[in-house]
Coordinates of C-alpha atoms and ligand atoms in Angstrom, one line a residue:
M1182 CA -10.6 -22.2 -38.0
T1183 CA -6.8 -22.3 -38.2
Q1184 CA -6.8 -18.6 -39.0
L1185 CA -8.9 -17.9 -35.9
L1186 CA -6.7 -20.0 -33.7
L1187 CA -3.6 -18.3 -35.0
Q1188 CA -5.1 -14.9 -34.5
S1189 CA -6.3 -15.6 -31.0
S1190 CA -2.9 -17.0 -30.0
L1191 CA -1.4 -13.5 -30.7
F1192 CA -3.2 -12.2 -27.7
E1193 CA -2.3 -12.9 -24.1
I1194 CA -5.3 -13.8 -22.0
P1195 CA -5.2 -11.6 -18.9
P1196 CA -5.0 -13.8 -15.8
P1197 CA -8.0 -13.6 -13.5
T1198 CA -7.6 -11.3 -10.6
V1199 CA -6.9 -13.0 -7.4
A1200 CA -8.9 -11.0 -4.9
G1201 CA -7.1 -10.5 -1.5
L1202 CA -3.6 -10.9 -3.0
T1203 CA -1.1 -8.2 -2.3
Y1204 CA 2.3 -8.3 -3.9
I1205 CA 5.1 -5.9 -2.8
P1206 CA 8.3 -6.0 -4.8
D1207 CA 11.5 -5.0 -3.1
Y1208 CA 10.0 -5.4 0.4
I1209 CA 13.6 -5.8 1.8
D1210 CA 16.9 -4.7 0.3
A1211 CA 19.7 -6.9 -0.9
A1212 CA 21.9 -6.5 2.2
T1213 CA 19.0 -7.6 4.4
E1214 CA 18.3 -10.5 2.1
S1215 CA 21.9 -11.7 2.3
T1216 CA 22.0 -11.3 6.2
L1217 CA 18.7 -13.3 6.4
I1218 CA 20.1 -16.1 4.2
D1219 CA 23.2 -16.3 6.4
T1220 CA 21.1 -16.4 9.6
I1221 CA 18.8 -19.1 8.2
D1222 CA 21.7 -21.2 7.0
A1223 CA 23.2 -21.1 10.5
Q1224 CA 20.1 -22.9 11.9
P1225 CA 19.3 -26.6 11.7
W1226 CA 17.2 -27.7 8.7
I1227 CA 14.4 -30.4 9.0
T1228 CA 15.0 -32.9 6.2
E1229 CA 11.9 -35.1 6.4
L1230 CA 10.2 -33.6 3.3
K1231 CA 11.5 -33.5 -0.3
R1232 CA 12.5 -29.9 0.4
R1233 CA 14.3 -28.7 3.6
V1234 CA 12.3 -26.6 6.1
Q1235 CA 12.7 -24.8 9.4
H1236 CA 9.8 -24.3 11.8
Y1237 CA 9.6 -21.5 14.4
G1238 CA 7.0 -20.7 17.1
W1239 CA 5.0 -23.9 16.4
R1240 CA 5.8 -27.0 14.5
Y1241 CA 3.4 -27.9 11.8
D1242 CA 2.4 -31.6 11.4
Y1243 CA 2.5 -32.2 7.7
K1244 CA 1.0 -35.8 8.0
A1245 CA -2.0 -34.7 10.1
R1246 CA -2.1 -31.3 8.4
S1247 CA -2.6 -29.7 11.8
I1248 CA -1.1 -27.9 14.8
T1249 CA -1.8 -29.1 18.3
N1250 CA -0.7 -27.6 21.7
D1251 CA 2.2 -30.1 22.1
L1252 CA 3.8 -28.7 18.9
R1253 CA 4.5 -25.3 20.5
I1254 CA 8.2 -24.6 20.3
G1255 CA 8.3 -21.1 22.0
S1256 CA 8.6 -17.5 21.0
L1257 CA 9.9 -16.5 17.6
P1258 CA 13.7 -15.8 17.7
D1259 CA 14.4 -12.0 17.6
W1260 CA 15.5 -12.0 14.0
L1261 CA 12.0 -13.3 13.0
Q1262 CA 10.0 -11.5 15.7
N1263 CA 11.1 -8.1 14.3
Y1264 CA 9.6 -8.9 10.9
A1265 CA 6.5 -10.4 12.6
A1266 CA 6.0 -7.1 14.5
V1267 CA 6.5 -4.9 11.4
L1268 CA 3.9 -7.0 9.5
Q1269 CA 1.4 -6.4 12.2
Q1270 CA 2.3 -2.7 12.6
A1271 CA 1.8 -2.3 8.8
G1272 CA -1.7 -3.6 9.2
Y1273 CA -1.4 -6.9 7.4
F1274 CA -2.1 -8.8 10.6
S1275 CA -4.5 -7.9 13.4
E1276 CA -2.3 -9.8 15.8
T1277 CA 1.4 -10.4 15.6
P1278 CA 2.3 -13.6 13.7
D1279 CA 3.7 -16.3 16.0
Q1280 CA 4.6 -19.0 13.6
V1281 CA 7.1 -19.0 10.7
I1282 CA 7.9 -21.8 8.3
I1283 CA 11.1 -21.4 6.2
N1284 CA 11.1 -23.5 2.9
E1285 CA 14.2 -24.1 0.8
Y1286 CA 13.7 -24.9 -2.9
Q1287 CA 16.5 -26.2 -5.0
P1288 CA 15.9 -26.1 -8.7
G1289 CA 13.3 -28.8 -9.5
Q1290 CA 11.7 -28.6 -6.1
G1291 CA 8.3 -27.1 -5.4
I1292 CA 5.2 -27.3 -3.2
S1293 CA 1.9 -28.9 -4.1
A1294 CA -1.3 -27.0 -4.5
H1295 CA -2.9 -26.2 -1.1
I1296 CA -4.8 -23.7 1.0
D1297 CA -3.1 -23.1 4.3
C1298 CA -4.8 -25.0 7.2
V1299 CA -8.0 -23.1 8.0
P1300 CA -8.5 -24.3 11.6
C1301 CA -4.7 -23.8 12.3
F1302 CA -4.1 -20.2 11.1
T1303 CA -5.9 -16.9 11.1
D1304 CA -7.0 -15.0 8.0
T1305 CA -3.7 -13.7 6.7
I1306 CA -0.6 -15.4 5.4
A1307 CA 2.5 -13.4 4.5
N1308 CA 5.4 -14.8 2.5
M1309 CA 8.8 -13.3 1.9
S1310 CA 11.0 -14.5 -1.0
L1311 CA 14.8 -14.8 -0.9
G1312 CA 17.2 -16.0 -3.6
S1313 CA 15.8 -17.3 -6.9
P1314 CA 12.8 -15.9 -8.6
C1315 CA 10.0 -18.4 -9.2
V1316 CA 6.4 -18.5 -10.4
M1317 CA 3.6 -19.2 -8.0
D1318 CA 0.5 -20.8 -9.5
F1319 CA -3.0 -20.1 -8.2
T1320 CA -6.1 -22.2 -8.9
N1321 CA -9.5 -21.1 -7.8
S1322 CA -11.0 -24.1 -5.9
K1323 CA -14.6 -23.1 -6.9
T1324 CA -14.2 -22.2 -10.5
C1325 CA -10.9 -23.9 -11.4
E1326 CA -9.7 -20.6 -13.0
K1327 CA -5.9 -20.4 -13.0
S1328 CA -3.5 -17.5 -12.5
S1329 CA 0.3 -17.2 -12.1
L1330 CA 2.4 -14.7 -10.3
P1331 CA 6.2 -14.4 -10.7
L1332 CA 7.7 -13.9 -7.2
E1333 CA 10.8 -11.8 -7.3
P1334 CA 13.5 -12.2 -4.6
R1335 CA 13.1 -9.7 -1.7
S1336 CA 9.3 -9.5 -2.4
L1337 CA 6.5 -9.9 0.1
L1338 CA 3.2 -11.7 -0.8
V1339 CA 0.2 -11.3 1.4
L1340 CA -2.8 -13.6 1.1
S1341 CA -6.1 -12.7 2.6
G1342 CA -9.8 -13.0 1.7
D1343 CA -10.3 -15.2 -1.4
A1344 CA -6.5 -15.5 -2.0
R1345 CA -6.3 -17.1 1.5
Y1346 CA -9.5 -19.2 1.5
V1347 CA -10.6 -19.9 -2.1
W1348 CA -7.4 -19.9 -4.3
Q1349 CA -4.9 -22.8 -3.9
H1350 CA -1.3 -21.8 -4.3
A1351 CA 1.5 -24.0 -5.6
I1352 CA 5.1 -23.9 -6.9
A1353 CA 5.7 -26.4 -9.8
Q1354 CA 8.5 -28.9 -9.4
R1355 CA 10.6 -27.7 -12.4
K1356 CA 14.1 -26.2 -13.0
A1357 CA 13.0 -23.1 -14.9
D1358 CA 10.0 -20.8 -15.3
K1359 CA 8.7 -18.7 -18.2
K1360 CA 8.3 -15.0 -17.7
N1361 CA 7.2 -12.7 -20.6
G1362 CA 8.1 -15.5 -23.0
Q1363 CA 11.6 -15.8 -21.6
I1364 CA 13.0 -19.0 -19.9
M1365 CA 14.2 -18.1 -16.4
P1366 CA 16.4 -20.9 -14.9
R1367 CA 15.8 -21.3 -11.1
T1368 CA 18.5 -21.2 -8.5
R1369 CA 18.1 -21.8 -4.8
R1370 CA 15.1 -20.0 -3.3
I1371 CA 14.2 -19.6 0.3
S1372 CA 10.8 -18.4 1.5
L1373 CA 9.6 -17.3 5.0
T1374 CA 5.9 -17.7 5.7
F1375 CA 4.5 -15.8 8.6
R1376 CA 1.2 -17.0 10.2
K1377 CA -0.8 -16.4 13.4
I1378 CA -2.0 -19.6 15.1
K1379 CA -5.7 -19.6 15.9
A1380 CA -6.5 -19.4 19.6
E1381 CA -8.1 -22.6 20.9
Ligands
AKG742 O1 7.5 -21.0 -0.6 C1 6.5 -20.3 -0.8 O2 6.5 -19.2 -1.3 C2 5.1 -20.8 -0.4 C3 5.2 -21.6 0.9 C4 3.9 -22.2 1.2 O3 2.9 -22.1 0.5 C5 3.7 -22.9 2.5 O4 4.7 -23.0 3.3 O5 2.6 -23.3 2.8

């Protein structure tokens, strides 16, 4: 029995495939990343959660887990609108995203497992990573299968199909991640999540 366990531990179990997940490393270059971080840091942060956030286009009500008409802020600022337009032109979205949430994660901060609000947002969620690498964990809400994906800075993650509607995603609240057996300490990470609000 021990022998069997030892032998099996030599093999890595391949993670289940998350259908509908597209991961694009180096989606933006380092200069663009740096400019984006400076632009983001020049804007006011909302501090009512454990992590700091910024909302554009529409505010999201974390308590009610919803978006209502009174939460409309206005058009995306130009520096976000350009990315929203490119995401639509690239075919990831059928309509241009009109809502962006920016999340800041200091080491030890994360986001609990969730599926993005189904009545609020359309069928694609796109997420750009800046700063620290981190691991995103996925759990299949039907089968409880698990999978993890290291998110590199400057990458783009697009969730559609099962990745959008069946798999929960989360970032564990910890100060380091393991990648290929190596401990990777986290530093400050910022993510930009692009969504399209569902029409009433
Ligand atoms: O920070 C991330 O990469 C994920 C953000 C997210 O899941 C969310 O804002 O709902």
